[in-house]
């Protein structure tokens, strides 16, 4: 059984999609062992508690300095020792020490088609503002492995979402979440749980990958 830790900062709709997929069996053989938040008021924590999932909170500004927070964060995760860490709207920059300790075992959801509209400063509504400003006709979401860079790790799954004339950053954000994020994040976890995912250099290979059937 794949034991996952889900790291969140806010509303937790991606976390909810994972919980629902685990409970319905859409994600095979997986247990959410812990939900971590850097924000005590994250609604995601309520979602976890409703489903009896262990929650943990560490707030950076409650520590003496960033190193002290990073040490506590590292200890929490290495003690829990999940098979996979899922960043689901987690706004904390993951310290290098954690990335190295869990190399190839951390995934993130990003609300654009990487390598567009990603990297430092591209989070939340900013991503969608920039996509609309540039006038792209398609955006979407990406699940990728986390490496030492920002949004630079091997891409696992992507799903496109068409942009409309009347889109605002908020309407685009909402559609990308509904049509792409909540679909590909649970799917990626399921593929990993079923041992279908491997990494070759900068590329991810998924056994039996067929984009026409994978999301149905
Ligand atoms: C999502 O747009 C995700 O792609 C981004 O942060 C947002 C999290 O939303 N990284 P939620 O907390 O899952 O509702």
Short mmCIF file of C-alpha atoms and ligand atoms in Angstrom, two decimals:
data_model
loop_
_atom_site.label_atom_id
_atom_site.label_comp_id
_atom_site.label_asym_id
_atom_site.label_seq_id
_atom_site.Cartn_x
_atom_site.Cartn_y
_atom_site.Cartn_z
CA UNK A 1 0.00 0.00 0.00
CA UNK A 2 1.25 3.46 -0.95
CA UNK A 3 1.37 5.72 2.10
CA UNK A 4 1.08 9.36 1.01
CA UNK A 5 1.50 12.67 2.80
CA UNK A 6 -0.43 15.56 1.24
CA UNK A 7 0.97 19.06 1.78
CA UNK A 8 -1.47 21.98 1.53
CA UNK A 9 -1.79 25.68 2.31
CA UNK A 10 -5.36 26.67 1.49
CA UNK A 11 -8.79 25.48 0.46
CA UNK A 12 -7.80 21.93 -0.28
CA UNK A 13 -9.99 21.17 -3.28
CA UNK A 14 -7.17 19.09 -4.75
CA UNK A 15 -6.87 17.28 -1.42
CA UNK A 16 -10.62 16.62 -1.59
CA UNK A 17 -10.24 15.15 -5.08
CA UNK A 18 -7.55 12.81 -3.71
CA UNK A 19 -9.66 11.82 -0.67
CA UNK A 20 -12.67 11.10 -2.91
CA UNK A 21 -10.58 9.08 -5.37
CA UNK A 22 -9.01 7.01 -2.57
CA UNK A 23 -12.43 6.34 -1.02
CA UNK A 24 -14.06 5.41 -4.34
CA UNK A 25 -11.17 3.18 -5.37
CA UNK A 26 -10.18 5.36 -8.34
CA UNK A 27 -6.79 5.57 -6.67
CA UNK A 28 -5.67 2.01 -6.03
CA UNK A 29 -4.05 0.70 -2.88
CA UNK A 30 -3.27 4.06 -1.26
CA UNK A 31 -3.62 5.53 2.22
CA UNK A 32 -3.39 9.23 3.11
CA UNK A 33 -1.23 8.94 6.22
CA UNK A 34 -0.95 12.64 6.91
CA UNK A 35 -2.04 16.08 5.75
CA UNK A 36 0.42 18.86 6.49
CA UNK A 37 -0.29 22.59 6.37
CA UNK A 38 1.88 25.65 6.95
CA UNK A 39 -1.30 27.59 7.65
CA UNK A 40 -3.45 26.88 10.71
CA UNK A 41 -6.56 28.28 9.04
CA UNK A 42 -6.35 26.21 5.87
CA UNK A 43 -9.80 24.77 5.17
CA UNK A 44 -7.94 21.73 3.81
CA UNK A 45 -7.31 20.72 7.46
CA UNK A 46 -11.07 20.51 8.10
CA UNK A 47 -11.46 18.33 5.03
CA UNK A 48 -8.79 15.95 6.35
CA UNK A 49 -10.29 15.82 9.86
CA UNK A 50 -13.75 14.98 8.47
CA UNK A 51 -12.19 11.86 6.99
CA UNK A 52 -10.20 10.91 10.09
CA UNK A 53 -6.85 11.76 8.52
CA UNK A 54 -3.94 12.80 10.77
CA UNK A 55 -3.18 16.53 10.41
CA UNK A 56 0.03 18.39 11.24
CA UNK A 57 0.70 22.13 11.19
CA UNK A 58 4.03 23.97 11.28
CA UNK A 59 3.89 27.73 10.75
CA UNK A 60 7.18 29.25 9.54
CA UNK A 61 6.75 32.54 11.39
CA UNK A 62 6.25 30.74 14.69
CA UNK A 63 9.87 29.54 14.47
CA UNK A 64 12.96 31.50 15.43
CA UNK A 65 14.17 31.50 11.84
CA UNK A 66 13.74 29.68 8.53
CA UNK A 67 16.38 27.07 9.33
CA UNK A 68 14.55 26.12 12.53
CA UNK A 69 11.31 25.73 10.56
CA UNK A 70 13.06 23.71 7.86
CA UNK A 71 14.59 21.39 10.47
CA UNK A 72 11.19 20.75 12.11
CA UNK A 73 9.60 20.26 8.67
CA UNK A 74 12.33 17.78 7.71
CA UNK A 75 11.95 15.88 10.98
CA UNK A 76 8.17 15.66 10.65
CA UNK A 77 8.39 14.24 7.14
CA UNK A 78 11.29 11.87 7.72
CA UNK A 79 9.62 10.54 10.91
CA UNK A 80 6.36 9.97 9.01
CA UNK A 81 8.39 8.48 6.14
CA UNK A 82 5.66 8.48 3.46
CA UNK A 83 6.23 6.61 0.19
CA UNK A 84 5.09 9.70 -1.70
CA UNK A 85 4.72 13.40 -0.83
CA UNK A 86 1.99 15.19 -2.76
CA UNK A 87 2.13 18.98 -2.98
CA UNK A 88 -1.51 19.96 -3.47
CA UNK A 89 -1.56 23.74 -3.36
CA UNK A 90 1.38 23.90 -0.97
CA UNK A 91 2.91 27.37 -0.95
CA UNK A 92 5.96 26.47 1.13
CA UNK A 93 9.20 26.19 -0.80
CA UNK A 94 10.38 22.65 -0.07
CA UNK A 95 13.90 22.84 1.41
CA UNK A 96 16.62 21.08 -0.60
CA UNK A 97 17.29 18.72 2.29
CA UNK A 98 13.74 17.36 1.95
CA UNK A 99 13.91 17.20 -1.85
CA UNK A 100 17.09 15.14 -1.56
CA UNK A 101 15.74 12.86 1.19
CA UNK A 102 12.65 12.12 -0.92
CA UNK A 103 14.24 12.21 -4.38
CA UNK A 104 11.76 10.93 -6.98
CA UNK A 105 9.05 10.68 -4.29
CA UNK A 106 7.58 14.21 -4.34
CA UNK A 107 4.99 15.36 -6.88
CA UNK A 108 3.37 18.75 -7.42
CA UNK A 109 0.31 20.07 -9.27
CA UNK A 110 0.85 23.29 -11.23
CA UNK A 111 -2.03 25.15 -12.91
CA UNK A 112 -0.50 25.64 -16.39
CA UNK A 113 1.03 23.56 -19.13
CA UNK A 114 4.70 23.55 -18.07
CA UNK A 115 7.06 24.94 -19.38
CA UNK A 116 4.66 27.87 -19.91
CA UNK A 117 3.72 30.14 -17.03
CA UNK A 118 5.76 28.44 -14.34
CA UNK A 119 8.81 29.05 -12.19
CA UNK A 120 9.45 31.58 -9.45
CA UNK A 121 6.54 33.95 -8.86
CA UNK A 122 4.04 31.90 -10.86
CA UNK A 123 1.49 30.75 -8.33
CA UNK A 124 -2.21 31.27 -7.67
CA UNK A 125 -4.06 33.74 -9.87
CA UNK A 126 -0.78 35.17 -11.24
CA UNK A 127 -0.39 32.11 -13.49
CA UNK A 128 -3.77 32.69 -15.11
CA UNK A 129 -3.29 36.48 -15.35
CA UNK A 130 -0.07 35.89 -17.29
CA UNK A 131 -1.66 33.29 -19.59
CA UNK A 132 -4.52 35.66 -20.45
CA UNK A 133 -2.13 38.61 -20.86
CA UNK A 134 -0.05 36.58 -23.34
CA UNK A 135 -3.18 35.60 -25.21
CA UNK A 136 -2.59 31.86 -25.33
CA UNK A 137 -5.61 29.91 -26.55
CA UNK A 138 -4.98 26.87 -24.41
CA UNK A 139 -3.74 26.41 -20.86
CA UNK A 140 -4.20 23.53 -18.44
CA UNK A 141 -2.46 21.76 -15.59
CA UNK A 142 0.65 19.66 -15.04
CA UNK A 143 1.64 17.06 -12.45
CA UNK A 144 5.39 16.73 -12.18
CA UNK A 145 8.08 15.31 -9.95
CA UNK A 146 9.78 17.88 -7.74
CA UNK A 147 13.50 18.44 -8.10
CA UNK A 148 15.74 21.22 -6.76
CA UNK A 149 14.37 23.79 -9.24
CA UNK A 150 10.98 25.51 -9.36
CA UNK A 151 8.57 23.56 -11.60
CA UNK A 152 11.51 21.96 -13.44
CA UNK A 153 11.11 18.26 -12.57
CA UNK A 154 10.00 15.47 -14.95
CA UNK A 155 6.41 15.84 -16.18
CA UNK A 156 4.04 12.99 -15.28
CA UNK A 157 0.67 14.12 -16.70
CA UNK A 158 -0.77 17.19 -18.40
CA UNK A 159 -4.30 18.08 -19.42
CA UNK A 160 -5.27 21.04 -21.60
CA UNK A 161 -8.14 23.48 -21.03
CA UNK A 162 -9.33 25.78 -23.82
CA UNK A 163 -9.39 29.51 -23.12
CA UNK A 164 -12.54 31.51 -23.86
CA UNK A 165 -12.92 35.14 -25.01
CA UNK A 166 -14.63 36.15 -21.79
CA UNK A 167 -12.24 34.39 -19.40
CA UNK A 168 -10.97 36.25 -16.35
CA UNK A 169 -8.09 34.92 -14.22
CA UNK A 170 -10.69 33.58 -11.75
CA UNK A 171 -12.90 31.89 -14.34
CA UNK A 172 -9.86 30.28 -15.95
CA UNK A 173 -8.51 29.17 -12.57
CA UNK A 174 -11.85 27.56 -11.74
CA UNK A 175 -12.12 25.69 -15.05
CA UNK A 176 -8.52 24.49 -14.88
CA UNK A 177 -9.13 23.12 -11.40
CA UNK A 178 -12.38 21.38 -12.35
CA UNK A 179 -11.35 20.05 -15.76
CA UNK A 180 -7.65 19.38 -15.25
CA UNK A 181 -6.20 19.52 -11.71
CA UNK A 182 -8.83 17.39 -9.98
CA UNK A 183 -8.47 14.82 -12.77
CA UNK A 184 -4.72 14.50 -13.27
CA UNK A 185 -3.54 14.70 -9.66
CA UNK A 186 -5.54 11.66 -8.46
CA UNK A 187 -4.69 9.90 -11.74
CA UNK A 188 -0.95 10.45 -11.25
CA UNK A 189 -1.13 9.06 -7.70
CA UNK A 190 -3.03 6.01 -8.96
CA UNK A 191 -0.43 5.39 -11.69
CA UNK A 192 2.38 5.65 -9.13
CA UNK A 193 0.53 3.37 -6.68
CA UNK A 194 0.15 0.80 -9.45
CA UNK A 195 3.84 0.95 -10.27
CA UNK A 196 3.26 2.31 -13.78
CA UNK A 197 5.54 5.33 -13.55
CA UNK A 198 9.29 5.43 -14.11
CA UNK A 199 11.74 8.21 -14.85
CA UNK A 200 14.35 8.08 -17.61
CA UNK A 201 16.55 11.16 -17.45
CA UNK A 202 14.24 14.16 -17.73
CA UNK A 203 11.30 12.13 -19.04
CA UNK A 204 8.60 10.13 -17.32
CA UNK A 205 7.57 6.85 -18.88
CA UNK A 206 4.07 5.56 -18.09
CA UNK A 207 3.40 1.92 -18.92
CA UNK A 208 0.49 1.41 -21.35
CA UNK A 209 -0.03 5.19 -21.61
CA UNK A 210 -2.89 6.09 -23.94
CA UNK A 211 -4.00 9.73 -23.64
CA UNK A 212 -7.37 8.90 -25.23
CA UNK A 213 -8.35 6.47 -22.51
CA UNK A 214 -6.35 7.50 -19.48
CA UNK A 215 -8.72 10.24 -18.30
CA UNK A 216 -11.93 8.27 -18.93
C1 LIG B 1 -4.33 25.00 -7.23
O1 LIG B 1 -4.61 25.88 -8.27
C2 LIG B 1 -2.99 24.37 -7.46
O2 LIG B 1 -2.71 24.11 -8.80
C3 LIG B 1 -2.09 25.42 -6.93
O3 LIG B 1 -2.75 25.92 -5.80
C4 LIG B 1 -4.15 25.73 -5.93
C5 LIG B 1 -4.62 24.95 -4.74
O4 LIG B 1 -5.99 24.89 -4.58
N1 LIG B 1 -0.76 24.92 -6.77
P1 LIG B 1 -6.64 23.94 -3.48
O5 LIG B 1 -6.08 24.32 -2.13
O6 LIG B 1 -6.32 22.51 -3.85
O7 LIG B 1 -8.12 24.21 -3.54
#
